[in-house]
Structures are given as C-alpha cells and as structure tokens.
Short mmCIF file of C-alpha atoms and ligand atoms in Angstrom, two decimals:
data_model
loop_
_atom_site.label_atom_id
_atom_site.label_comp_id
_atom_site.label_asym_id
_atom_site.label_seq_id
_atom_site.Cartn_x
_atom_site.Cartn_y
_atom_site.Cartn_z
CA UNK K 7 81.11 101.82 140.32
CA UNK K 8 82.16 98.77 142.16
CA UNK K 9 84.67 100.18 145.01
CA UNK K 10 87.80 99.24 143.65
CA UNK K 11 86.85 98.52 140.73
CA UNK K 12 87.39 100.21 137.19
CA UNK K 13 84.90 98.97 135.22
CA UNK K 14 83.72 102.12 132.83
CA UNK K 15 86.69 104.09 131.39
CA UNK K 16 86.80 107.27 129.65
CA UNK K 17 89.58 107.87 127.05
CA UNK K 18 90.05 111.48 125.43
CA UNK K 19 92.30 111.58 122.33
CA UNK K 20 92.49 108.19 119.33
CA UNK K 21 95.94 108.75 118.12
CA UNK K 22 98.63 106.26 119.59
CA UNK K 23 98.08 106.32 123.80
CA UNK K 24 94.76 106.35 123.46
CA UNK K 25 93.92 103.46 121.34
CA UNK K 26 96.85 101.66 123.19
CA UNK K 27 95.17 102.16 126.28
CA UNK K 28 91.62 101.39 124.97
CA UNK K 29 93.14 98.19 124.23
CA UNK K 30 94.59 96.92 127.11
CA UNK K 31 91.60 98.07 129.27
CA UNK K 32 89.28 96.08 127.00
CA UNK K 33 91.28 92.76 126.98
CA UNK K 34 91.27 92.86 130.87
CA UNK K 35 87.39 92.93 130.46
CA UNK K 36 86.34 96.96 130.88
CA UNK K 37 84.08 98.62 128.96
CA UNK K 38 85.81 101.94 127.02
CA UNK K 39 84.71 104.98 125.29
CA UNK K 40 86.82 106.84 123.22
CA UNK K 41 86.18 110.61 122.44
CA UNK K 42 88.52 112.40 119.77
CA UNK K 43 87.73 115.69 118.59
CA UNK K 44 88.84 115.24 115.20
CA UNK K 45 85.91 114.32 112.79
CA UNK K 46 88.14 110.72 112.01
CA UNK K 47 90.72 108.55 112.82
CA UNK K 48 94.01 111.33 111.86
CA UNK K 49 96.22 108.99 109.90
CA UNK K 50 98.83 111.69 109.12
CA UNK K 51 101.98 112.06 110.03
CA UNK K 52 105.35 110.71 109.57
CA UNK K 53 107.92 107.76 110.52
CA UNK K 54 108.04 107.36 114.10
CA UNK K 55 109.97 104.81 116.07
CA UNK K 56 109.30 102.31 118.38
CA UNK K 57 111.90 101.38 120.35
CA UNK K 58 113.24 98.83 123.43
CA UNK K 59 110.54 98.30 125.73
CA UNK K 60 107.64 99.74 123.14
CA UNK K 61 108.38 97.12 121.14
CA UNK K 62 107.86 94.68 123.98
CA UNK K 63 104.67 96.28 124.55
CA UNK K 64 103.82 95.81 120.94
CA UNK K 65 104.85 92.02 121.61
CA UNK K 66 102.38 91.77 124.45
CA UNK K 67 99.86 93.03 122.76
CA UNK K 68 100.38 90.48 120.14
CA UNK K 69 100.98 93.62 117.57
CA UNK K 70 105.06 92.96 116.79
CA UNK K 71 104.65 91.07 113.95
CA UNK K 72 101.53 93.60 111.78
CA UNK K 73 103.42 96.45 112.74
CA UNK K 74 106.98 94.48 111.19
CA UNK K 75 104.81 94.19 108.27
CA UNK K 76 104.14 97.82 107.60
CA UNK K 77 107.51 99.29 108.26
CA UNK K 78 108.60 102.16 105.95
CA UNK K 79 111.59 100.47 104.65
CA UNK K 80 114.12 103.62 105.54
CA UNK K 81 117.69 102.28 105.43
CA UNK K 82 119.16 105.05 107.47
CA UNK K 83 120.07 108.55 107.73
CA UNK K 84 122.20 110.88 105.80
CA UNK K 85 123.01 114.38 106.59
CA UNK K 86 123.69 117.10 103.73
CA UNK K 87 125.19 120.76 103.96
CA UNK K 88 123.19 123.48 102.80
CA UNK K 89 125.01 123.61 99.36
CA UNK K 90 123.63 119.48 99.40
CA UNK K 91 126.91 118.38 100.33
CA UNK K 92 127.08 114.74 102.15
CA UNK K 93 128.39 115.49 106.01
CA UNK K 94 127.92 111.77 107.49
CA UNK K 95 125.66 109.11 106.79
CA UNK K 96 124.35 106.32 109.55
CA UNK K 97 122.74 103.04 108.00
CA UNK K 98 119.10 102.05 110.15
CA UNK K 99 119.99 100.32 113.81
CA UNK K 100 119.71 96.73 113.82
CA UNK K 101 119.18 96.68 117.99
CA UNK K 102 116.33 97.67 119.03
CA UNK K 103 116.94 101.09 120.73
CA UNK K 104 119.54 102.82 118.64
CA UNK K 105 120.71 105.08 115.97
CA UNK K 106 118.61 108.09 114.23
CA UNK K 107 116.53 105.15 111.92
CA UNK K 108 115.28 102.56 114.48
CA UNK K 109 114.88 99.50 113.72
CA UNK K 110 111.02 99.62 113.56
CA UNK K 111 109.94 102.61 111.93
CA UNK K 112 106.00 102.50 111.06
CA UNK K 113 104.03 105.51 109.47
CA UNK K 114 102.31 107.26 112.97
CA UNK K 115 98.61 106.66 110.97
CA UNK K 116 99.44 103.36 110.25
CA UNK K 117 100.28 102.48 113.82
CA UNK K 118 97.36 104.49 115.12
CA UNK K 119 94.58 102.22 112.71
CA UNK K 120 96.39 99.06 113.68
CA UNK K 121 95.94 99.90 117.18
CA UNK K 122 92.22 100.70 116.62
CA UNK K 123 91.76 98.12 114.73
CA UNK K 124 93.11 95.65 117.46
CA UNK K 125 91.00 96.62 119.80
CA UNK K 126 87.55 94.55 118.08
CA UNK K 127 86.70 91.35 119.23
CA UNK K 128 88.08 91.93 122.93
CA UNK K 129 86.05 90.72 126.03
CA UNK K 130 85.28 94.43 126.87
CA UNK K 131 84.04 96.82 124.60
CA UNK K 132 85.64 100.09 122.98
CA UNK K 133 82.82 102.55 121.50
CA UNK K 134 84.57 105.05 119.25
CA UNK K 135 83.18 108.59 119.42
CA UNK K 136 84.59 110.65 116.39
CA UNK K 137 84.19 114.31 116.15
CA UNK K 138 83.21 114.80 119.98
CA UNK K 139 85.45 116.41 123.05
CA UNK K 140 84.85 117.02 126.62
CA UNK K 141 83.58 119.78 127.65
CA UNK K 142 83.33 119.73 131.73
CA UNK K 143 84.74 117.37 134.48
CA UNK K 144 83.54 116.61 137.70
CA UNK K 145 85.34 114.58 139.68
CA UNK K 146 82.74 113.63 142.24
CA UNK K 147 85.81 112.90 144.77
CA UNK K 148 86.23 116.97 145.08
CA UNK K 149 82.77 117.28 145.87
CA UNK K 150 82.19 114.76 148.35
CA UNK K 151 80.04 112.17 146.38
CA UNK K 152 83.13 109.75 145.25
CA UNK K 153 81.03 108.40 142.68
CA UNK K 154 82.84 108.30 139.99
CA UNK K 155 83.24 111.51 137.33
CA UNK K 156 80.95 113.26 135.43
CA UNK K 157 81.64 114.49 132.08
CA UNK K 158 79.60 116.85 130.17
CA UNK K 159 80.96 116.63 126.33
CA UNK K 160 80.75 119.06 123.90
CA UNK K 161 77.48 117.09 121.95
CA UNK K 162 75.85 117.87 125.25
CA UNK K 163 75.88 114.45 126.81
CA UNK K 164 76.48 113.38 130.06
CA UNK K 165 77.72 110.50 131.35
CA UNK K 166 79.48 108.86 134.81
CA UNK K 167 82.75 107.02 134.12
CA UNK K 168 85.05 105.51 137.08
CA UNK K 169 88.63 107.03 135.39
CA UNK K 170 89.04 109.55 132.96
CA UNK K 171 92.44 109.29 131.05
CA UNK K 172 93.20 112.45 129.37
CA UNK K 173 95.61 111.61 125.91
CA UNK K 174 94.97 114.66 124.26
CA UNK K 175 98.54 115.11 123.14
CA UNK K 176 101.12 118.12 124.40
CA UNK K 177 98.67 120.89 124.27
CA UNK K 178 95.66 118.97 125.62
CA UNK K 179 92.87 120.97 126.35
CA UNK K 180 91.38 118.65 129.18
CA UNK K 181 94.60 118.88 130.85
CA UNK K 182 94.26 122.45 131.32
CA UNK K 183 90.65 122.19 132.87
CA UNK K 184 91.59 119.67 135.03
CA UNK K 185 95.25 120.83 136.10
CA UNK K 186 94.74 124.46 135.62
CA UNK K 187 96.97 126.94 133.34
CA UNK K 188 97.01 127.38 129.72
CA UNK K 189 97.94 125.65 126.55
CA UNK K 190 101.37 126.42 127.80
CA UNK K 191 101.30 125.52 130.68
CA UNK K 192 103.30 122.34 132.21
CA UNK K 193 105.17 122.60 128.83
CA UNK K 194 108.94 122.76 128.81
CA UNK K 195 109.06 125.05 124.89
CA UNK K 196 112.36 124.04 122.92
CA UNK K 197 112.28 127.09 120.31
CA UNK K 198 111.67 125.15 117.72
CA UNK K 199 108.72 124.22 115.18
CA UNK K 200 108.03 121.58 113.14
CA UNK K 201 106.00 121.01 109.65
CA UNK K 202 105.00 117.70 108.32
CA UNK K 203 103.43 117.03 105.09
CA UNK K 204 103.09 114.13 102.56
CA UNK K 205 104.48 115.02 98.71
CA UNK K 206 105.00 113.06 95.78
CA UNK K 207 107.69 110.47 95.28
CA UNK K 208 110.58 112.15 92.87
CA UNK K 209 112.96 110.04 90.91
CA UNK K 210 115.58 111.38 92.86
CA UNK K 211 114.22 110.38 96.35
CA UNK K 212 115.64 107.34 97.88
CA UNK K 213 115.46 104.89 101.12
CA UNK K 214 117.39 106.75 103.36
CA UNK K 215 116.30 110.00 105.59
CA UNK K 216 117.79 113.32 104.22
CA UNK K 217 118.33 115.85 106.72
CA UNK K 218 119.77 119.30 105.13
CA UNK K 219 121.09 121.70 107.00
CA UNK K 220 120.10 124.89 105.71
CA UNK K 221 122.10 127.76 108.02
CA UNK K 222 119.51 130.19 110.47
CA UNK K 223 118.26 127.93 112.13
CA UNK K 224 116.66 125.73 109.31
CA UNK K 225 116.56 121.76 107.95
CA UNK K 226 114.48 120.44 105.77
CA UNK K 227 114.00 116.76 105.69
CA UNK K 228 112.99 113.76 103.16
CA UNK K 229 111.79 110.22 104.15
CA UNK K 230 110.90 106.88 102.91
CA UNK K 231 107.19 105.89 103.23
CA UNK K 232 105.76 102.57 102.13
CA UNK K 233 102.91 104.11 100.22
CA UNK K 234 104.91 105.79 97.48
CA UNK K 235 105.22 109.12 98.71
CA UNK K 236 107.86 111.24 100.58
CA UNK K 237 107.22 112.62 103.99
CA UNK K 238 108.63 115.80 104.14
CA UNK K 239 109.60 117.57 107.36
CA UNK K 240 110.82 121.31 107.77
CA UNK K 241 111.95 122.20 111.38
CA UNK K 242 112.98 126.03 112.13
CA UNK K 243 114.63 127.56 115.90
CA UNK K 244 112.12 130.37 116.64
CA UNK K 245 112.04 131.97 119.71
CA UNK K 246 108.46 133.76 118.83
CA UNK K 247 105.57 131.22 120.36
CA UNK K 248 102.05 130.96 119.52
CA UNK K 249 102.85 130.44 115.13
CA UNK K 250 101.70 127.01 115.70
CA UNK K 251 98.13 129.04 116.80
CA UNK K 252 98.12 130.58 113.10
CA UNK K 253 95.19 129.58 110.70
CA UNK K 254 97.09 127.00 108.27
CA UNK K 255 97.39 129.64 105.12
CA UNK K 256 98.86 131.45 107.62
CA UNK K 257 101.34 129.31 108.72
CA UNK K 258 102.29 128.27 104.93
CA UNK K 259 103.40 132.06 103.99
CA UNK K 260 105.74 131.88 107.02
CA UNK K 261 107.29 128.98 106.64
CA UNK K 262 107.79 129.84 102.75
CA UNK K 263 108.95 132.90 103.61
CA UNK K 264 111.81 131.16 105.83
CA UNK K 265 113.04 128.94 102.95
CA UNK K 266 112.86 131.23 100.45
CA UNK K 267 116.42 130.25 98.60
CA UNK K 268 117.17 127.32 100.55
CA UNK K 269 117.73 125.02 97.68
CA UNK K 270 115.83 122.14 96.12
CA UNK K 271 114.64 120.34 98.99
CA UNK K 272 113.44 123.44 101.31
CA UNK K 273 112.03 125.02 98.08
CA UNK K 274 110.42 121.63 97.37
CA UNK K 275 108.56 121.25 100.54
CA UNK K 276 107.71 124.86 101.48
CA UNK K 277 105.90 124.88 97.64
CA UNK K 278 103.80 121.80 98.76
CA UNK K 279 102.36 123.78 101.68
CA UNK K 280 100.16 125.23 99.42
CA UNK K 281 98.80 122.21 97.92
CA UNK K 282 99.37 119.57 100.52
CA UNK K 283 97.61 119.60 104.40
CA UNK K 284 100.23 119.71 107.11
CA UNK K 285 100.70 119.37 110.61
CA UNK K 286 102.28 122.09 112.11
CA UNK K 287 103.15 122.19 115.68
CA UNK K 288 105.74 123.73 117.78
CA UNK K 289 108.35 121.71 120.10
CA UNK K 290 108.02 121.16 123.58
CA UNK K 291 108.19 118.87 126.32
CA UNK K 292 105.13 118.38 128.92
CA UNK K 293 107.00 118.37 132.26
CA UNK K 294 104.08 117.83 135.02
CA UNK K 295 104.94 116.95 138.77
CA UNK K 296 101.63 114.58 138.96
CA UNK K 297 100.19 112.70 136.32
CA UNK K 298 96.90 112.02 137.76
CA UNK K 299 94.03 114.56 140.02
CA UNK K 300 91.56 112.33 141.76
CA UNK K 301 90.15 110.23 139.27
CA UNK K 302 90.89 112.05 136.11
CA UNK K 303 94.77 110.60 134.61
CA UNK K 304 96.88 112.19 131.58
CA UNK K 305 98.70 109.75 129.47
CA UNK K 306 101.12 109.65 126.50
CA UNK K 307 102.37 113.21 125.13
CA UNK K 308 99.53 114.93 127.95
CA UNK K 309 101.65 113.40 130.36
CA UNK K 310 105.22 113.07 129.63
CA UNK K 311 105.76 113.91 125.89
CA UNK K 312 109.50 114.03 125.26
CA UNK K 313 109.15 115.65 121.52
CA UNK K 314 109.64 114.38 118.29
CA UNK K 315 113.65 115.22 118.97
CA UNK K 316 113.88 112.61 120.99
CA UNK K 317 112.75 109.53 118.65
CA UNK K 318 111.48 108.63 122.23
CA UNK K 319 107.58 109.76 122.48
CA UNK K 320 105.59 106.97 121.08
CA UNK K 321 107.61 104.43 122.36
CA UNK K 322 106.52 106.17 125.88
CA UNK K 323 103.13 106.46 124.67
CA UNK K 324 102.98 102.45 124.17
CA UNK K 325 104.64 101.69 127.11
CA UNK K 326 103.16 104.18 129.33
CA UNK K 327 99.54 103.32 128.16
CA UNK K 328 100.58 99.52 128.60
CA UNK K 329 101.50 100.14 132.44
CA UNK K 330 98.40 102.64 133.10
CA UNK K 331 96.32 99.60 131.83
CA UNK K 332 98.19 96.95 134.26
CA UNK K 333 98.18 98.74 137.21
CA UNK K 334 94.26 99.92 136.85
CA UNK K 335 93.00 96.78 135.94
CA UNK K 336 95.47 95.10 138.97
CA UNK K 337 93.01 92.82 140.97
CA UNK K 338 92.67 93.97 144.12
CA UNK K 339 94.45 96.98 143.60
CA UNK K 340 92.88 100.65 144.78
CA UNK K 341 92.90 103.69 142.33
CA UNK K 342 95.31 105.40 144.14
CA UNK K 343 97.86 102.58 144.33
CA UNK K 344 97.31 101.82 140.92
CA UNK K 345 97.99 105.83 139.74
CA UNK K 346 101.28 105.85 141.62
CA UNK K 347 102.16 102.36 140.43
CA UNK K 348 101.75 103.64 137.51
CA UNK K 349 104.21 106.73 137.89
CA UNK K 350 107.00 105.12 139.80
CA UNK K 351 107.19 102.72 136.91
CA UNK K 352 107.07 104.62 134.08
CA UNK K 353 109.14 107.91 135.89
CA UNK K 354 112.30 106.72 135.28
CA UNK K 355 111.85 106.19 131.67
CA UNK K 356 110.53 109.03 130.77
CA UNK K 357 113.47 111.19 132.49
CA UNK K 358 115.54 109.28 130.54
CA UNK K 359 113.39 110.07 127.29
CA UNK K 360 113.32 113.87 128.26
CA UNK K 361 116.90 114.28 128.87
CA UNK K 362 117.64 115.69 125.31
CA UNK K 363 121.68 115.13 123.78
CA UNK K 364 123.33 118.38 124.67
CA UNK K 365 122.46 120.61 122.96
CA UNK K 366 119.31 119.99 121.07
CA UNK K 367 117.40 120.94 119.05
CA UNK K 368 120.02 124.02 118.25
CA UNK K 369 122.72 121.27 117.32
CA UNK K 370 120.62 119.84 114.50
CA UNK K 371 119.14 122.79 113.11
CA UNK K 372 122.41 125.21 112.98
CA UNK K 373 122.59 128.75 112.44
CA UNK K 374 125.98 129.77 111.29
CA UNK K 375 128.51 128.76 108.70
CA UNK K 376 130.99 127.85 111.78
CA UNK K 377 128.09 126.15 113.89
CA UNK K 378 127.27 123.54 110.21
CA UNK K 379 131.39 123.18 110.70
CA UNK K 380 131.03 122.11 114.35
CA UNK K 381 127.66 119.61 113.36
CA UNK K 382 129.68 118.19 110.17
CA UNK K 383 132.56 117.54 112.24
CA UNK K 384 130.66 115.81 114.86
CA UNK K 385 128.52 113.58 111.96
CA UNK K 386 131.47 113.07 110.14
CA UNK K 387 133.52 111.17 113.10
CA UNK K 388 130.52 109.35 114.70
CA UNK K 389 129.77 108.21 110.49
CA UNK K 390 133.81 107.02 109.68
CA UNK K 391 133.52 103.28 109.55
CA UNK K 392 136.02 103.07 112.51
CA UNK K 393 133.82 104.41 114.33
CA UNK K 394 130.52 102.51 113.12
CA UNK K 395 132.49 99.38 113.43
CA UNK K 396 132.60 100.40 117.04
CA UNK K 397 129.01 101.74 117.11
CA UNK K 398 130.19 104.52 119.15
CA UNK K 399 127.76 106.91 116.63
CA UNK K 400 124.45 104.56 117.28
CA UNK K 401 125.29 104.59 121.52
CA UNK K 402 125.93 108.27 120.95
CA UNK K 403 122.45 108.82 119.79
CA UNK K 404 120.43 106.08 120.92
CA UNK K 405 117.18 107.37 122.81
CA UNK K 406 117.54 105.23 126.59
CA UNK K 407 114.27 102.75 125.39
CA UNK K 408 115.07 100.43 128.11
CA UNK K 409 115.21 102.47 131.09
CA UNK K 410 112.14 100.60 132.42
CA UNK K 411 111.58 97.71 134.52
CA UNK K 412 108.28 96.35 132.94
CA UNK K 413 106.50 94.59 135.37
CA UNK K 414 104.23 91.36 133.90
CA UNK K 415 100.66 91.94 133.37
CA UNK K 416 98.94 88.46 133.60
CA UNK K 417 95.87 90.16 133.74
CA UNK K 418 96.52 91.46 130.18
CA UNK K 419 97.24 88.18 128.44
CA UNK K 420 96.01 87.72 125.40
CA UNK K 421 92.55 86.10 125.89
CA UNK K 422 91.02 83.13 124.10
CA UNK K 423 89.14 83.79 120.83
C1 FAD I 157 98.14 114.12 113.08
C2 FAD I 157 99.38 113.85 113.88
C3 FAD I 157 100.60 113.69 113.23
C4 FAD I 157 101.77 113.46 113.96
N1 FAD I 157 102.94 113.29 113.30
C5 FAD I 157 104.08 113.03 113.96
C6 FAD I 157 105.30 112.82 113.29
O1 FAD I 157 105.37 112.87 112.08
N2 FAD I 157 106.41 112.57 114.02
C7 FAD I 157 106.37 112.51 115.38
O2 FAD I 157 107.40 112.29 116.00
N3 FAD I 157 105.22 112.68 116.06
C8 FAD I 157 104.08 112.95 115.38
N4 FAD I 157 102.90 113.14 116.07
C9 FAD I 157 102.93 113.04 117.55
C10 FAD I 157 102.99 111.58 118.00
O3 FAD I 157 101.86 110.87 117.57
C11 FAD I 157 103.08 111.55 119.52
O4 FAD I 157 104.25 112.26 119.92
C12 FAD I 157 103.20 110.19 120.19
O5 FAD I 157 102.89 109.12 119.35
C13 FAD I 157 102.32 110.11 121.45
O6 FAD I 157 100.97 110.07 121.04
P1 FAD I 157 99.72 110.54 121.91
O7 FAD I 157 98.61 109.62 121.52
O8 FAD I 157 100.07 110.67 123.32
O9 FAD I 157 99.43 112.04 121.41
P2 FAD I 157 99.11 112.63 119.97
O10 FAD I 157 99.68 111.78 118.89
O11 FAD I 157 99.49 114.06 119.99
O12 FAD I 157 97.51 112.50 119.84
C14 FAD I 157 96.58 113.21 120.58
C15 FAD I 157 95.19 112.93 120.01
O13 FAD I 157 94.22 113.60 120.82
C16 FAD I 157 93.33 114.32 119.98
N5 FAD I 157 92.83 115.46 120.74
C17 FAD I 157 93.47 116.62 121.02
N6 FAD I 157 92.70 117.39 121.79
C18 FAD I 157 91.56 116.72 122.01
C19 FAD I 157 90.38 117.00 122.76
N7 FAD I 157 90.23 118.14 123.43
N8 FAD I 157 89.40 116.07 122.77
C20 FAD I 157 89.54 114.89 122.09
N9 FAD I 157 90.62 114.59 121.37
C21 FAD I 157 91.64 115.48 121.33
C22 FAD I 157 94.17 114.71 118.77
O14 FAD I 157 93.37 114.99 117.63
C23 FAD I 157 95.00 113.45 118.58
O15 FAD I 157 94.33 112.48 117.82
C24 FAD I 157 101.72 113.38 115.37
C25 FAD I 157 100.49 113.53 116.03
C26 FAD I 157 99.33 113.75 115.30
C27 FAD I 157 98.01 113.92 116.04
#
C-alpha cells in the first residue's frame, strides 16, 4: 500500500451499502472486491424509501433519474382495523423526506442491481465475488507490520487489502470477529419480527399500502410493486429472541400459527409462507460506539442500522456509503482522519434516524381492543383533511432525512466516458 493511500478495498456484503460504496470507491479510481455470501445478487425484498439527503446521493451518483424510473407506483398508506375497517388514510409525500409512502419508493432488489450495475465502466475496477465470505482478519496494524489486512475467506484464499469495510447487514458476522460479542451484540432488539414475501396480485389489491391491525401484537401488510405482484409484510411484538435463527419451515408454522383467524389478509399471507421464500428477520437497531478498528470499517445496517420502522435505513446506507467513499478517497487525507471524518459527518444523522416516534414499534402493531382505539384515534386526526391541509400528519411522521451536512466530494464527480 502506498502510505496514505487506499488503493485496494475490500467490501463484505452486495445488497445496498455495499454496492454503493463499491461505486464511489471505483469512480475515484480504486480497485474493489466485493465478497457476498449469498450464492447471487438477493433481489428480494420490499418497498424501501429513499429519502432527503439519499436522494442527493442518488443525484451524485448520477442514479436519480433510473431509480425515478422504477418506482413502485404506491399512492400512499391506509390503515384498517382488525374487522378491515378504514382508521386513516395518508396519500404518498410529495417532499422528499416525509409521510409513511416517500416520495421515492423503489423495490430494495431493484435498487441493489441498479447499484451493481452502475458500478461497470468506472476508472477503477469492482470484481464481484458471489457465494464467498470472510473467514479471518488480520489487521497487520495490531501486529506491528501496518501493512495493510489480511483476509483469509472462506474459499481458502488469501489476500492483502488496505481497508476492509464490513456491510454485512445488522447481524454481520465479520462485525463480531472484528468487534467481539455475538450476533447480538451491539444490537439495540425492538421485540418485534418481521416477514416479507412476494404473492400474487388479487383483484382486490390496489396502489396504496394496507396496514391491518390485527390485536396481540399483530399487522399484516399489502403493497404495490411494479412487477405485478403484492409484497406482503407480517410484523408480530415478541419478546422471545433467536425465531429469526429457526430453519425457514420452521419459522412458517409459527408465524401461521400467530394469524390463525386474523382475517383475509393475515390468512392470505401466512398461507403463502408455504409456497413463497421469505425473509424473516427480527427488529433491531445496531448501536456501536466506533464504527471503525484499525483498518477494518462497518458500514450501512453493520454500522448504524435504524430498522425497517424507521423508513430511515437505506437512505443511511446511501448516504453513509457516499461519505465513507469521500472521506477515504480525500487526497491527502490519512486513514484515521478519513474514519472519523467519516463518523462526525454521518453521527448526527443517524441519531436522528435511530430516534424511533414514541412509542414504536408497540404503537403500530397494538395489542388490545383499547390500545387499536388509542392508534385509530391518533391516524384518524393526523388523516382529517384539516389536518393534511396543514401537513401536521406527514411532519408527524417524517423520518429526519436531512439531518446531515453533506460535504462536496469533487473527487467523486462523475468521470468522463
Ligand atoms: C434479502 C433482503 C431483503 C430485505 N428486505 C427489506 C425490506 O423489505 N424492507 C426493509 O426496510 N429492509 C429490507 N432489507 C434491509 C435493507 O436492505 C437494509 O436495511 C438497508 O438497505 C441497508 O442495507 P445494507 O446493505 O447495509 O444491509 P443489508 O441490506 O442487510 O445487506 C447485507 C448484505 O450482506 C450479505 N452478508 C451477510 N453476511 C455476510 C457475510 N458474512 N459475508 C458476506 N456477505 C454477507 C447479505 O446477504 C446481504 O446481501 C432487506 C435486506 C435483504 C438482504
């Protein structure tokens, strides 16, 4: 390694930081590998927002305009009762930070191939490595040969790289080698777990996101998608951890055990488990006093993820990926300078992002008869068209996507091609 100088980067985890990353290290000139354990690109998953300053990042990356293409096309939200009765309905935000439907809403696959994809033709190169993890870390700095680090990966190779980034995602397994503890560990747990899967469009689905309250704790959830389908979410307060550990048929029998005589829509989705593949994953926060050990740096949800509760964690994702890039690829700038540019910048955002409406996720998935009162009540007023006209119900509930001063990256300019 030239002292100094990152020119040889090594990026764990291709699902939205990741790629993001790869991206802006490779238009500043660095050569990038990419390692994700899954055997392909995972382009599952639902609508996810990008909000405020992501979608400046998407700007700068010259992405805004492909990603406005490929929105899902969901025209707001509207909450039901468990007997399917309409509490409040919010049509989608037209600024860029607010309401429960931003503005840009893009399938999470989608946005994670367009950010692969964007990544060819830059002047340094990104070499995809499907179907591989790490497996050691050496950071030569804690062994008094400040080299670089050495990573054995799971394949058996080894290799020297001048920065690993860790974006393995909340439970990220690097994380825990480097920073100690278990999958747990540095993870704030809300209580709450979440199942996502893709079913087929019904006559009776429409544009706008259904959230149903069901009473013990459970919602169940229908969504837009611009491929013809329905994404289908089911979210359950559980104060038992490790389900999202069970093997998937596991997991199913569970979950349709818990919506057993919900209704249409709960009935709907837990059915589907059986013939659909979800994601299934329980909620948490990672909450981690440093982001960075030596030369080895966690990014997106590894780092800071805020949950899916909080509309909030890819837009940190872009942005914090965006800023990690900037600051690393600085000129003149150290490693060390660079890593704590890179948290004092992006710090302030993401305790913004983390701070959850009071609360949450309790207040969305209710438990009693009187607590679906107290929720209707509160969706009902911030709905009335008074109060729309004032857009008191968006401000309410509008994830803080600008708390960032984004500095300029010249150095990450789009090049000449
Ligand atoms: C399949 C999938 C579906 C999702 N669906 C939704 C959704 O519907 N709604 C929502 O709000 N959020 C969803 N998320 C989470 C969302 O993508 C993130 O909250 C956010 O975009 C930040 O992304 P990230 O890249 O930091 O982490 P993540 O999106 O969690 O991605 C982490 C990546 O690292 C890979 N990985 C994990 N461990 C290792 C390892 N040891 N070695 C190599 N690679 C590893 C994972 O396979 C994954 O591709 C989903 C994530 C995934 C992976």
């Amino acid at each position: 390694m030239v002292p100094g100088r990152v020119s040889k980067v090594l990026v764990s985890g291709a699902s939205i930081a990741g790629p993001a990353l790869a991206h802006g290290l490779a238009r500043a000139g660095t050569d990038v590998t990419v390692v994700e354990r899954a055997p392909e690109l995972r382009e599952g998953g639902h609508n996810i927002d990008v909000r405020g300053a992501g979608r400046e990042v998407l700007r700068r990356m010259g992405l805004e305009q492909q990603v406005l293409e490929h929105t899902t096309g969901e025209e707001g939200t509207r909450f039901l009762d468990e007997r399917g009765r309409v509490l409040g309905s919010f049509p989608a935000s037209t600024s860029q930070t607010g309401g429960p439907t931003a503005e840009v809403e893009v399938l999470r696959g989608r946005l994670s191939r367009l950010l692969v994809d964007s990544c060819a033709g830059l002047p340094g190169s990104v070499d995809w490595r499907f179907g591989e993890q790490v497996a050691e870390v050496r950071d030569g700095a804690e062994h008094g040969d400040d080299g670089g680090v050495d990573v054995t990966f799971a394949s058996g190779a080894q290799e020297r790289f001048d920065v690993v980034v860790v974006a393995e995602g909340l439970r990220s397994r690097t994380r825990q080698r480097v920073f100690g503890g278990d999958r747990s560990s540095h993870v704030r747990e809300l209580g709450a777990y979440c199942a996502y899967l893709t079913v087929p469009r019904e006559s009776g689905d429409d544009r706008y996101w259904t959230w149903q309250v069901l009473g013990r704790g459970r919602s169940a959830h229908l969504r837009p998608d611009d491929e013809g389908t329905t994404r289908g979410l089911l979210t359950f307060l559980a104060d038992v951890p490790g389900l999202d550990e069970l093997e998937p048929q596991a997991a199913a029998l569970v979950v349709q055990r818990l919506y057993a005589g919900t209704g249409p829509i709960g009935e709907r989705l837990a059915a589907a488990l059986d013939t659909e593949p979800f994601y299934f994953e329980a909620l948490g926060q990672a909450v981690l006093p440093r982001w960075s050990r030596g030369r080895v740096v966690l990014a997106g949800d590894a780092a800071h993820c805020a949950s899916p509760v909080s509309g909030m964690s890819t837009t940190l994702a872009l942005v914090g990926a965006h800023v990690l890039a900037g600051e690393l690829m600085r000129p003149g700038a150290t490693l060390p300078a660079a890593l704590q540019a890179y948290e004092r910048t992006l710090r302030p955002l993401v305790d913004a992002a983390q701070k959850l409406p009071p609360g949450t996720p309790r207040i969305g998935n209710p438990r009693t008869t009187a607590e679906i009162r107290v929720l209707g009540a509160l969706v009902g007023a911030a709905s009335s068209r008074a109060v729309q006209r004032l857009r008191l119900g968006e401000r309410l509930i509008s994830p803080p996507a600008d708390a960032v001063d984004l500095p300029s990256y010249p150095h990450l300019a789009e090049p000449v091609r």
